[in-house]
Coordinates of C-alpha atoms and ligand atoms in Angstrom, one line a residue:
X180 CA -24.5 135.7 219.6
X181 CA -24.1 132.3 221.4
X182 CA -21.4 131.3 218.9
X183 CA -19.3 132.9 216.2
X184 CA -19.1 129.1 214.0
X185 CA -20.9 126.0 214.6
X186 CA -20.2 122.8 212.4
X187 CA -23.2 120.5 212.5
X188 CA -23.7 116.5 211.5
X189 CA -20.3 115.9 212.2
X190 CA -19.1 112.1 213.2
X191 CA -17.3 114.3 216.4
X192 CA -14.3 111.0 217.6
X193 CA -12.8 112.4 220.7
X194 CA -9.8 110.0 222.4
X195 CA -12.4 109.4 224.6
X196 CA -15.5 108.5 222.5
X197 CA -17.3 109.1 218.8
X198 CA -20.8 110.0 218.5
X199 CA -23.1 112.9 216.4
X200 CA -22.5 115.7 218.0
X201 CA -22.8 119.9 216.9
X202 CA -19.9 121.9 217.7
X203 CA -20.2 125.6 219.1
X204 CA -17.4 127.2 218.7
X205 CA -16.8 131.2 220.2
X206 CA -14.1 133.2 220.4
X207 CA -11.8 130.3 219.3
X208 CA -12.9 128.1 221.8
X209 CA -14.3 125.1 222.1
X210 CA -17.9 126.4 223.4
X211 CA -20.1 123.6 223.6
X212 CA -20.8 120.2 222.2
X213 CA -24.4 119.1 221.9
X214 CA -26.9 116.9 220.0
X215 CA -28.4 119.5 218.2
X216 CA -28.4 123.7 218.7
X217 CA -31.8 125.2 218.6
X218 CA -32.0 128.2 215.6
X219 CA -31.5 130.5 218.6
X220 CA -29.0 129.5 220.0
X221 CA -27.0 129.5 216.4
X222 CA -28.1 132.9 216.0
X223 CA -25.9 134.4 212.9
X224 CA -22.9 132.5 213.5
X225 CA -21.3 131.0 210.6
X226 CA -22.7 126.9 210.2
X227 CA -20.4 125.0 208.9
X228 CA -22.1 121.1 207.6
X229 CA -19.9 118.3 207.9
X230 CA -22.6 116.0 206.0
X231 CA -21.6 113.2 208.3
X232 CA -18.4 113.1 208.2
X233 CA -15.4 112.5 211.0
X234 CA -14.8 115.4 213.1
X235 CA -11.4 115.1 214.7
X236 CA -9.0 117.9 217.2
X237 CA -7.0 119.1 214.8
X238 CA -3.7 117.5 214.3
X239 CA -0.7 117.6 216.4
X240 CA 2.7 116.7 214.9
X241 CA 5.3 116.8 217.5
X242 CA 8.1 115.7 216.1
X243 CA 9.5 118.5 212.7
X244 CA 12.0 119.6 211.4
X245 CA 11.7 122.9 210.1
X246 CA 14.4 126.0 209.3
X247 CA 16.8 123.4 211.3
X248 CA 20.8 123.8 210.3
X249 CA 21.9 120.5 209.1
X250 CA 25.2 120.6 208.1
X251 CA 26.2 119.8 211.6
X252 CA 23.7 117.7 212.4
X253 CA 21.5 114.9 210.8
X254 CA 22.4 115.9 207.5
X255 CA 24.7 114.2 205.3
X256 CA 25.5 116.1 202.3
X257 CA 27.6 119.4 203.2
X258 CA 25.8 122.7 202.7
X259 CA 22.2 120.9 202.7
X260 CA 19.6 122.9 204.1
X261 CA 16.5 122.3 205.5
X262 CA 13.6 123.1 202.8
X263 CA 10.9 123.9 204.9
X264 CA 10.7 127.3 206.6
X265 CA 8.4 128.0 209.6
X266 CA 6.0 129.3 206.5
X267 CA 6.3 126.5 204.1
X268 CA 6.5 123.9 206.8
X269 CA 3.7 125.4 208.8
X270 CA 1.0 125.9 205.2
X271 CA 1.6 122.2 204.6
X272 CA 0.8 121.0 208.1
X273 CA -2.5 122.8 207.6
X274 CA -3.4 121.7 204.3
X275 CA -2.9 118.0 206.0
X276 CA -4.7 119.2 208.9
X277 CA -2.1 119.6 211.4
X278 CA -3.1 122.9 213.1
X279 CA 0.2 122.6 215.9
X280 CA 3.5 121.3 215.6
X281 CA 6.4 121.2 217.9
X282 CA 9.7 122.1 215.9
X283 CA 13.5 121.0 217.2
X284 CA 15.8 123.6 218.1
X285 CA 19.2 122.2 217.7
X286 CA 22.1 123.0 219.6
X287 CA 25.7 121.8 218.0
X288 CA 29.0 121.2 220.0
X289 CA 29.9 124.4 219.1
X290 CA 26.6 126.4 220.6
X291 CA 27.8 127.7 224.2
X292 CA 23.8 128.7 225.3
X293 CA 20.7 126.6 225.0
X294 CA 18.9 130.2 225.2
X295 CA 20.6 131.7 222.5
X296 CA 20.2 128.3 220.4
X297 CA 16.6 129.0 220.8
X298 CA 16.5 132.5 220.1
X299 CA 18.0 131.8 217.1
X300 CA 15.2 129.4 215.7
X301 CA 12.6 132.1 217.7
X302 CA 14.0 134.6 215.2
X303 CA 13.6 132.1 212.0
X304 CA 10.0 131.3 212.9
X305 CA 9.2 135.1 213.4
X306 CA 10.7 136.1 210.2
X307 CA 8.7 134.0 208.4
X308 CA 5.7 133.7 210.7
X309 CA 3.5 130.4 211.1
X310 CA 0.6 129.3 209.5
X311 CA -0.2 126.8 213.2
X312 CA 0.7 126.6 216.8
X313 CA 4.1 125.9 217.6
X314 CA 6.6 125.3 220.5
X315 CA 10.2 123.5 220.6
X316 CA 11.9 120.8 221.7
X317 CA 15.5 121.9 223.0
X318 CA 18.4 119.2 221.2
X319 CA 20.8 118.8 223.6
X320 CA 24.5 117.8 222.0
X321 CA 27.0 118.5 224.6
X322 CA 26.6 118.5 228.3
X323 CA 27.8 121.1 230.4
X324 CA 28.1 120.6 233.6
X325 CA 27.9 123.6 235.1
X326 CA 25.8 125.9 233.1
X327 CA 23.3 123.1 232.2
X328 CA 20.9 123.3 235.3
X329 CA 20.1 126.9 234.8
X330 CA 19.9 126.7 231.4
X331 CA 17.1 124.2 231.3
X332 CA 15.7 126.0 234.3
X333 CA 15.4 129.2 232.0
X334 CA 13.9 127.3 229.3
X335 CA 10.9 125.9 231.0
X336 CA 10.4 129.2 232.8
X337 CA 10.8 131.7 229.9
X338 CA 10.0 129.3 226.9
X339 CA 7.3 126.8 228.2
X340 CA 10.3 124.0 226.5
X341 CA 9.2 121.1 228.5
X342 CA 11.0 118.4 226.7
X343 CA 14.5 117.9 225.1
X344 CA 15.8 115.5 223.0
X345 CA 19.4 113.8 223.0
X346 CA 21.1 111.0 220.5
X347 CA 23.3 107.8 220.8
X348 CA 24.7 108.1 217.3
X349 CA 25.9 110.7 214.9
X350 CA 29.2 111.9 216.2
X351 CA 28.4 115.8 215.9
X352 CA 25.4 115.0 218.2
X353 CA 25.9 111.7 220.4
X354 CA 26.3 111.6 224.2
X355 CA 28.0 108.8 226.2
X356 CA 26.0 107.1 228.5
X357 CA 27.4 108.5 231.1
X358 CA 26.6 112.1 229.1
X359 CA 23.2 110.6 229.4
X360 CA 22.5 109.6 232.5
X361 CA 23.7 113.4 234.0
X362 CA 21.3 115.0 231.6
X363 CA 18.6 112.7 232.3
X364 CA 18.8 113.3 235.8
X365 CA 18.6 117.1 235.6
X366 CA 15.4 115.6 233.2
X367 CA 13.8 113.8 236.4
X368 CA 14.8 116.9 238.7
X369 CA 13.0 119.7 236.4
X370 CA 10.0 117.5 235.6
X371 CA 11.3 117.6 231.7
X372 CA 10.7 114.9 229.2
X373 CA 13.6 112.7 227.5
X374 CA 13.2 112.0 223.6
X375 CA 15.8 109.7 222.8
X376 CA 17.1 109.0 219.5
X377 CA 18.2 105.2 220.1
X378 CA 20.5 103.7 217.4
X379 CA 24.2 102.3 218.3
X380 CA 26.5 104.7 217.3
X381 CA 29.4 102.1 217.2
X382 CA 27.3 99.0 215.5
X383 CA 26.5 102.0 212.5
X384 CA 30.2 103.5 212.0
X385 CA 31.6 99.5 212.1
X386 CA 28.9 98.7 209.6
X387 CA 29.8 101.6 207.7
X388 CA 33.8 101.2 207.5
X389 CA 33.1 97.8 206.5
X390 CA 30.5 98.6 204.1
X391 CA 32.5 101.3 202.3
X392 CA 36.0 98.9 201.9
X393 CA 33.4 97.1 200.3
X394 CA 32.7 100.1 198.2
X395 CA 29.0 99.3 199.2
X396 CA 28.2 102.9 199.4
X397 CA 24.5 103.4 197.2
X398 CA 21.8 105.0 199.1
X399 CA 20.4 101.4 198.8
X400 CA 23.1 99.9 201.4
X401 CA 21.9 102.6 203.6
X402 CA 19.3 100.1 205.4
X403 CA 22.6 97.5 205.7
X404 CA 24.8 100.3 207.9
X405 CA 22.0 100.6 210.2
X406 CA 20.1 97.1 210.9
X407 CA 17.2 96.9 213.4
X408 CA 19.2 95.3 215.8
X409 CA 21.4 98.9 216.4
X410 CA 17.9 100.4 217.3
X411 CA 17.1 97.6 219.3
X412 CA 20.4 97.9 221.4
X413 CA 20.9 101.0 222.0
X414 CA 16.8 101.2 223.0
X415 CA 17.4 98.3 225.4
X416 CA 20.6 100.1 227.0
X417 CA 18.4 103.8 227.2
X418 CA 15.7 101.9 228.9
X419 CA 18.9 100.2 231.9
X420 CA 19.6 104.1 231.9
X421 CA 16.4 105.3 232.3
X422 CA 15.7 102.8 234.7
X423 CA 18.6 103.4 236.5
X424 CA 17.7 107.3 237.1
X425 CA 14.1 107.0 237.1
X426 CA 13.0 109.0 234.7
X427 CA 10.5 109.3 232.0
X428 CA 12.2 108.4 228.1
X429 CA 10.2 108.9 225.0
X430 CA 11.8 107.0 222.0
X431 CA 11.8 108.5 218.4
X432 CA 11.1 107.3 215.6
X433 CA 11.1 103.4 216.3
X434 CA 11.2 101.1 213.4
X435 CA 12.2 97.9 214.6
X436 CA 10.5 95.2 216.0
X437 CA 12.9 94.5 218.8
X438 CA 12.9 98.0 219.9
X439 CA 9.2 98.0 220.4
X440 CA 9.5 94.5 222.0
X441 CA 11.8 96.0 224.7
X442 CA 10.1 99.2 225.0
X443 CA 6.4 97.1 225.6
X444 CA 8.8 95.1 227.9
X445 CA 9.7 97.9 230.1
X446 CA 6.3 99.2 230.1
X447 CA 5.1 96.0 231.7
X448 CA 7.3 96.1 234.1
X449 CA 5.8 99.9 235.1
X450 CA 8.1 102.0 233.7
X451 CA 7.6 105.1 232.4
X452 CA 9.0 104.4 228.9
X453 CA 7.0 106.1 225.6
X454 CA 7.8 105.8 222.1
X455 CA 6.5 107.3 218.5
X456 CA 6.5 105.8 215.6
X457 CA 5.9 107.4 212.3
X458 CA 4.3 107.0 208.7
X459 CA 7.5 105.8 207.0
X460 CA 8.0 102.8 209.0
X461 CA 4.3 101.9 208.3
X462 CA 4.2 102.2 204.8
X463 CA 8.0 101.9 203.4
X464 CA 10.3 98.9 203.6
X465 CA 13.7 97.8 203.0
X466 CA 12.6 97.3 199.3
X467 CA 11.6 100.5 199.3
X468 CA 15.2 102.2 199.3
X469 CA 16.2 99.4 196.6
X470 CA 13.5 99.9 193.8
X471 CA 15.6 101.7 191.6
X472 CA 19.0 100.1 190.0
X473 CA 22.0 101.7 187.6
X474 CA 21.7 104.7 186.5
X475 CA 18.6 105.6 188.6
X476 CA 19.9 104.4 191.8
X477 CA 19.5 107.8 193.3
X478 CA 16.1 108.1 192.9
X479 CA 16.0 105.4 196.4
X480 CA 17.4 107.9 198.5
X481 CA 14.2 109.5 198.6
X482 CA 12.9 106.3 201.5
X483 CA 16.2 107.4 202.8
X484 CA 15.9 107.7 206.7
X485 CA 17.1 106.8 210.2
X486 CA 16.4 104.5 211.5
X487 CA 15.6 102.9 208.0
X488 CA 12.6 101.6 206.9
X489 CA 12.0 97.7 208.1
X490 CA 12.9 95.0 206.6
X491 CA 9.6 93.6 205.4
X492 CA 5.6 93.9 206.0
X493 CA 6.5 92.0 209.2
X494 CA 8.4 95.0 210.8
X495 CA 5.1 97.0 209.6
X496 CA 2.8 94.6 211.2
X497 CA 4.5 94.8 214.4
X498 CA 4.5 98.3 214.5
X499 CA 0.4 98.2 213.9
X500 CA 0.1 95.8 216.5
X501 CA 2.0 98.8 218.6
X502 CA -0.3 101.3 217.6
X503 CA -3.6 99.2 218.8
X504 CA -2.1 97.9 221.8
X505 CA -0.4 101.1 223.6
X506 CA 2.9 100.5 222.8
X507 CA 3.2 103.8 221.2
X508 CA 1.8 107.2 222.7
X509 CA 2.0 109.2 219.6
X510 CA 2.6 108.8 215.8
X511 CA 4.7 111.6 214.3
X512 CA 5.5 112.5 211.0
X513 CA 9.7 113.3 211.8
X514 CA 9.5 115.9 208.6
X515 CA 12.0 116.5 207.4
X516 CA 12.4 118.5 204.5
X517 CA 15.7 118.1 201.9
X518 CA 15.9 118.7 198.7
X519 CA 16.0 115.4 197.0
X520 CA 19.5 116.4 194.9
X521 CA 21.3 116.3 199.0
X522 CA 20.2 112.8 199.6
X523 CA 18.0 113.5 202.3
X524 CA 18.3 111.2 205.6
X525 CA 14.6 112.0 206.4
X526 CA 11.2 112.4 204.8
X527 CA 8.9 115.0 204.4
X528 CA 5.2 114.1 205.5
X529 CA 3.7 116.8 207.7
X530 CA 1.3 117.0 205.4
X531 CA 0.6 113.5 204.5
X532 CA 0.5 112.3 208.2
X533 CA -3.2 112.7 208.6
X534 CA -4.5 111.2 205.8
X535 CA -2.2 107.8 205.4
X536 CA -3.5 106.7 208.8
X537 CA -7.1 108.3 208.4
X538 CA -7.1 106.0 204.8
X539 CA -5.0 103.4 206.0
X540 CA -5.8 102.5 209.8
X541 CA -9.6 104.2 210.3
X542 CA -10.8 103.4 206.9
X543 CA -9.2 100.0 207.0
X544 CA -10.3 99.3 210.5
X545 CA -6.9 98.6 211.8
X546 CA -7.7 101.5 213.8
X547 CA -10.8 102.6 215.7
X548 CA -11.4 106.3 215.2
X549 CA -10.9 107.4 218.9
X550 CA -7.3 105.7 218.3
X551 CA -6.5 107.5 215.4
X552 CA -7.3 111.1 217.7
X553 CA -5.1 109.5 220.7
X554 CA -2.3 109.1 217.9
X555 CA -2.8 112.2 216.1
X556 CA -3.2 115.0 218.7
X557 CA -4.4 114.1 221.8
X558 CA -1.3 112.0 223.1
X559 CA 0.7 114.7 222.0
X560 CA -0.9 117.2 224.2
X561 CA -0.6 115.0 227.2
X562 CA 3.1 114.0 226.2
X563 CA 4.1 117.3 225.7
X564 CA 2.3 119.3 228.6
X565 CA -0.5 121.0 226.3
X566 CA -3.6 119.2 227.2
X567 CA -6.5 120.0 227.3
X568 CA -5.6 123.4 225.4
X569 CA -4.9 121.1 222.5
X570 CA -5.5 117.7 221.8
X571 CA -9.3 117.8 223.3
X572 CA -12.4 119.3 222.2
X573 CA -13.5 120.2 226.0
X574 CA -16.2 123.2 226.1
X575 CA -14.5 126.3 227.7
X576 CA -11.0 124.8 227.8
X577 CA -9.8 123.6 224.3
X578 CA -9.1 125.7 221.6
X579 CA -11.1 125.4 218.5
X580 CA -8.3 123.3 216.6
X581 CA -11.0 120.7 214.1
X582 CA -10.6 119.2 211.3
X583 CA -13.2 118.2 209.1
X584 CA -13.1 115.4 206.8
X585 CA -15.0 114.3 203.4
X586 CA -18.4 112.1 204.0
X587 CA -17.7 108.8 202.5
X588 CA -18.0 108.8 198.8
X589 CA -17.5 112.7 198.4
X590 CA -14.0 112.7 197.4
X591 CA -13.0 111.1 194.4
X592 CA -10.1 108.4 195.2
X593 CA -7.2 109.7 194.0
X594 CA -3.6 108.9 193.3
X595 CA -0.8 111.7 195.3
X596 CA 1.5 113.1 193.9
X597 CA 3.9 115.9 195.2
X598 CA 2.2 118.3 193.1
X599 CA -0.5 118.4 195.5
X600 CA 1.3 119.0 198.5
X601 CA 2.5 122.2 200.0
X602 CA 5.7 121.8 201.1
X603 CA 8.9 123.3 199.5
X604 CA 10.2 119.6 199.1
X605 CA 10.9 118.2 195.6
X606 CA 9.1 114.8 196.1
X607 CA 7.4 113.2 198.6
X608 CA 8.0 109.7 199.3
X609 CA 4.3 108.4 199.1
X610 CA 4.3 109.3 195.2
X611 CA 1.8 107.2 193.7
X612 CA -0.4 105.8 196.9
X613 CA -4.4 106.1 196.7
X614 CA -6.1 108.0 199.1
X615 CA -9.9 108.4 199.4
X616 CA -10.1 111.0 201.7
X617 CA -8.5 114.0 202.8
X618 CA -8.9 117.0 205.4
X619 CA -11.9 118.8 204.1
X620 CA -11.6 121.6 206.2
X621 CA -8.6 122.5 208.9
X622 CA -9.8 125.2 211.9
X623 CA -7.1 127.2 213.8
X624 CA -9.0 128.6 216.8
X625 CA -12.0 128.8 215.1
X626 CA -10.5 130.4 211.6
X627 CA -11.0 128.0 209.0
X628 CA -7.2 128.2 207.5
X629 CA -8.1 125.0 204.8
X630 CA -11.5 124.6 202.4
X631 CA -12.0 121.8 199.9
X632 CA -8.2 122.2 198.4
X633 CA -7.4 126.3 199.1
X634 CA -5.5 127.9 201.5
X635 CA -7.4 130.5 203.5
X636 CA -5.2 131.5 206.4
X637 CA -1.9 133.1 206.4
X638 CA 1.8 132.3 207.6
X639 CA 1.5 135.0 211.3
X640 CA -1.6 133.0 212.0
X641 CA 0.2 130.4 214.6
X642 CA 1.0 131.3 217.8
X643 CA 3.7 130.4 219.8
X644 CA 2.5 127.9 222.7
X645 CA 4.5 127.9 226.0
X646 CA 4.3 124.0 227.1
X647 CA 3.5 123.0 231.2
X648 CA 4.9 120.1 232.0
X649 CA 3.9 116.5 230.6
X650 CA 0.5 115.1 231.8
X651 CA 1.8 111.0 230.8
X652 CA 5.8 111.3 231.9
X653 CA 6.1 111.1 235.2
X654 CA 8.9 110.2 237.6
X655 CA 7.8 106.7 238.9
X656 CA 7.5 108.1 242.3
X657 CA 5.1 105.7 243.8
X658 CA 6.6 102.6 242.7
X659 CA 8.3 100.3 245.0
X660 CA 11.9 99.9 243.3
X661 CA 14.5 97.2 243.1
X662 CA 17.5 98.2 245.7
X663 CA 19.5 96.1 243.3
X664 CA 18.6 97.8 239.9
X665 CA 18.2 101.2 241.4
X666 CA 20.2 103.9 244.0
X667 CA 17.5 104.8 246.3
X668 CA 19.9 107.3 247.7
X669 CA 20.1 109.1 244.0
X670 CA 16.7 109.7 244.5
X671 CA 15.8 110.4 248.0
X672 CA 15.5 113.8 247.6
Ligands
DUC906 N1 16.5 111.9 213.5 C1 15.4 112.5 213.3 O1 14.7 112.8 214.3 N2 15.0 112.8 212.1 C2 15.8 112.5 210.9 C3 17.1 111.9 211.2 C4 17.4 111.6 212.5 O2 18.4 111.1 212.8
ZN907 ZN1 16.3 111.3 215.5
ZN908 ZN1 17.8 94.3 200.9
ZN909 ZN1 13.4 113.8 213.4

C-alpha cells in the first residue's frame, strides 16, 4: 500500500509552521503530509491517532556524553566513569523522545590519532548498540601541527565528523589562544564547525587556590570558583579569535548573561557566532547547588556543572529572552551521566530535555511551538549538516523521526522522579518538578520505539549518521571586512 503507518489529528509544528495535518509515512520516510487521507489511500497501514495533540520531528540532542572516559577529562573525582552507555544513554533519549543524538569522542594529550580516538568510541557504541541515530563530535585537546590537517581531513571523509569541539579551561583539555586560532583556521579551511567551551581557565584556577586556602571547598562554593564573568571573558576573547580568522564558533553550554550579551553582540555585527544553551541553566540556580547544609551538603553536587547554574531567575530570564529572540540556535541537554557518589560536574537530562521545555516554554507560552522544534531538532540538523534528513518532516526527504505527545488533559500531572527515567544515573536533578505532559509516542524511521510509558525498540536500532557539512556555519565570505580587525591576506585564498 500507499503507506506502511499514518498518524492522523495530529497538531503537526514544523520550524516552519503548525497546522492539522495527517502524516504518511513509508518505508521510514517521511511520505506525505496532507489534510486528510482518503480510506484508500491508507489502505492497511497501521493508523496511528494522535487525538489532537502536538506532532513534533523527533528530538535531536547534539550535545551527550555517553561511554566518554572522564578521568582525564571533565571529570573530577579519579576513576569516575561515565554511567551511560551508547544502550542506556540511547533508551533514555527515546523514552524523552530524542530519536538522534550526537555523542563526543574525546581525545586526551596523550591520544596520538583523532582516528583511532574515534574508533575507539565506534567500538563502545557497537558493543552495546543504540537505541537512536548517532554521530560524533571529534574533542580536540592537543594541536598537532603536522598531522592535524589530514586527520580532520579523514574524519569528514570517512566519518561524516563535521564539527569538533575545543576548551579554554581544564588543564588536561585547554588550548592557548594561539592553539586556537591554528585549529580554527584548519576549521574555516575544511568547512568544519567550532564548539567552544568558553570559561577562563586562569580566572577558575585563581578562584580556586584562593577558595581552597580558604578551605571553601563544598560542592556549594563550586558556583564561587567559576562566576559568570569567566564565561563571559573567555566568550568575548573566542568571539576577537573567531573574528580574527573568520570562522564559524558555536558556544556550549552558555549560562551567563554577559556571554549571551556578547555573543547577540557579535551576531549583530554579522558574524557567524552560534550558541546552545541547556535545561540546567533554565531551571537551576545558584541556590540550587546550596539547598542542602551539614551533614547533607553532598546532596548539592547533584546541580553540580560547568559552567554553573546562574545566579538568580534573572540569569534564567535572560537566557529565555535568548531562546525567543535567536540568540541561541539550539538547546541541548550536555548529559552527562555520573554516579551521584563521584560528584558529577554535569547532569543527566537526555531524557528530560523534551518535556521541561514542551511543559515549561510551549505550554507556558514563553515559547511558540514552531520555536520549540527549531530548538529541539531542527537547528541541530542545520548546525550539524543533517538537514533535511533530520530535523524536518519533508515528504520524500526526511526520515520518519516524530514524536507524539498527550492531548491536553490526557496525562495526569505528575511529579518526576528518577524512578521514571531510563538512564543508568542515580538521580536526576529535576527530582520533584511537575510535568503535564510527556512523549506519548517516539518513531525511529517509522518504528514506534516508545508507547504510553514501554519501551518497544531495541539498543541496534540506531544507526550511525555520517554528517555533510553545516547548513547555518558558514565562513562569512561575502562580507565586506574591517582591514584593521582582520588579515585579508590570511584569507585570500
Ligand atoms: N563540558 C561539557 O560539555 N559538559 C560537562 C562539563 C564540561 O566541562
Ligand atoms: Zn563543555
Ligand atoms: Zn550563593
Ligand atoms: Zn558537555
Amino acid at each position: 500500500s500507499r503507506f506502511d503507518l499514518v498518524i492522523i489529528n495530529g497538531v503537526v509544528a514544523t520550524a516552519a509552521d503548525c497546522g492539522s495535518y495527517c502524516i504518511g509515512i513509508k518505508d521510514g520516510k517521511i511520505a506525505a503530509l496532507a489534510q486528510a487521507f482518503s480510506p484508500e489511500e491508507i489502505g492497511d497501514a497501521e493508523v496511528l491517532d494522535a487525538e489532537g495533540a502536538y506532532v513534533t520531528p523527533g528530538g535531536i540532542d547534539a550535545h551527550v556524553h555517553i561511554a566518554q572516559d572522564l578521568t582525564t577529562g571533565p571529570g573530577v573525582a579519579s576513576g569516575a566513569t561515565c554511567a551511560d552507555d551508547f544502550d542506556t544513554g540511547s533508551r533514555s533519549a527515546v523514552a524523552g523522545g530524542t530519536t538522534t543524538m550526537v555523542a563526543f569522542a574525546m581525545q586526551t594529550k596523550e591520544d596520538p590519532s583523532l582516528l583511532q580516538v574515534v574508533e575507539d568510541y565506534h567500538k563502545r557504541a557497537s558493543d552495546t548498540g543504540c537505541w537512536i541515530d548517532w554521530s560524533y563530535h571529534i574533542i580536540i585537546s592537543r594541536v598537532d601541527k603536522d598531522t592535524i590537517r589530514p586527520e580532520l581531513d579523514a574524519l569528514v571523509k570517512d566519518w561524516g565528523i563535521t564539527s569538533l569541539k575545543c576548551f579554554t579551561t581544564y588543564d588536561a583539555l585547554r588550548l592557548s589562544d594561539h592553539d586556537l586560532m591554528w585549529l580554527m583556521l584548519e576549521a574555516r579551511r575544511l568547512g568544519v564547525t567550532t564548539m567552544m567551551h568558553a570559561e577562563s581557565g586562569d580566572i577558575i584556577a585563581f578562584l580556586t587556590e584562593k577558595l581552597e586556602e580558604r578551605g571553601m571547598t563544598a560542592p556549594s562554593f563550586h558556583g564561587q570558583s567559576r562566576l559568570p564573568i569567566a564565561e563571559g571573558e573567555a566568550t568575548t576573547r573566542a568571539i576577537v579569535l573567531a573574528e580574527l580568522v573568520q570562522t564559524p564558533v558555536l558556544f556550549v553550554h552558555v549560562s551567563a548573561a554577559s556571554a549571551a550579551d556578547a555573543i547577540r553582540a557579535a551576531q549583530s555585527r554579522g558574524l557567524p557566532i552560534f550558541a546552545e544553551t541547556c535545561p540546567q541553566y533554565l531551571h537551576l540556580t545558584h541556590a540550587d547547588l546550596e539547598r542542602f547544609h551539614g551533614p547533607l551538603c553532598f546532596e548539592n553536587s547533584k546541580m553540580l556543572c560547568s559552567p554553573p547554574p546562574g545566579l538568580n531567575d534573572d540569569d534564567q530570564e535572560h537566557l529565555w529572552t535568548g531562546l525567543r529572540n535567536g540568540t541561541f540556535t539550539i538547546y541541548s541537554s550536555d548529559h552527562c551521566p555520573f554516579s551521584f557518589k563521584y560528584v558529577p560536574n554535569g547532569c543527566p537530562g537526555i531524557e528530560t530535555r523534551l518535556p521541561l521545555l514542551f511543559n515549561y516554554g510551549l505550554m507556558t507560552g514563553r515559547i511558540t511551538p514552531e520555536k520549540f522544534v527549531e530548538l529541539t531538532s531542527t537547528g541541530a540538523a542545520k548546525l550539524y549538516g543533517m538537514y533535511p534528513k533530520k530535523g524536518a518532516l519533508l515528504p520524500g526527504l526526511s526520515d520518519a523521526d516524530i514524536t507524539v505527545w498527550y492531548p491536553e488533559g490526557k496525562l495526569k500531572p505528575f511529579k518526576l522522579t528518577n524512578e521514571h527515567l531510563h538512564h543508568d544515573v542515580d538521580y536526576t536533578p529535576y527530582e520533584g518538578m511537575e510535568f503535564a505532559n510527556w512523549p506519548r509516542y517516539t518513531i525511529l524511521r517509522g518504528k514506534i520505539m516508545w508507547k504510553e510509558g514501554k519501551l518497544l525498540g531495541k539498543a541496534g536500532d540506531g544507526l550511525y549518521m555520517k554528517r555533510g557539512e553545516s547548513q547555518l556555519a558558514k565562513s562569512p565570505v561575502g562580507m565586506k571586512k574591517d582591514p584593521r580587525r582582520v588579515p585579508l591576506w590570511l584569507h585570500d585564498e
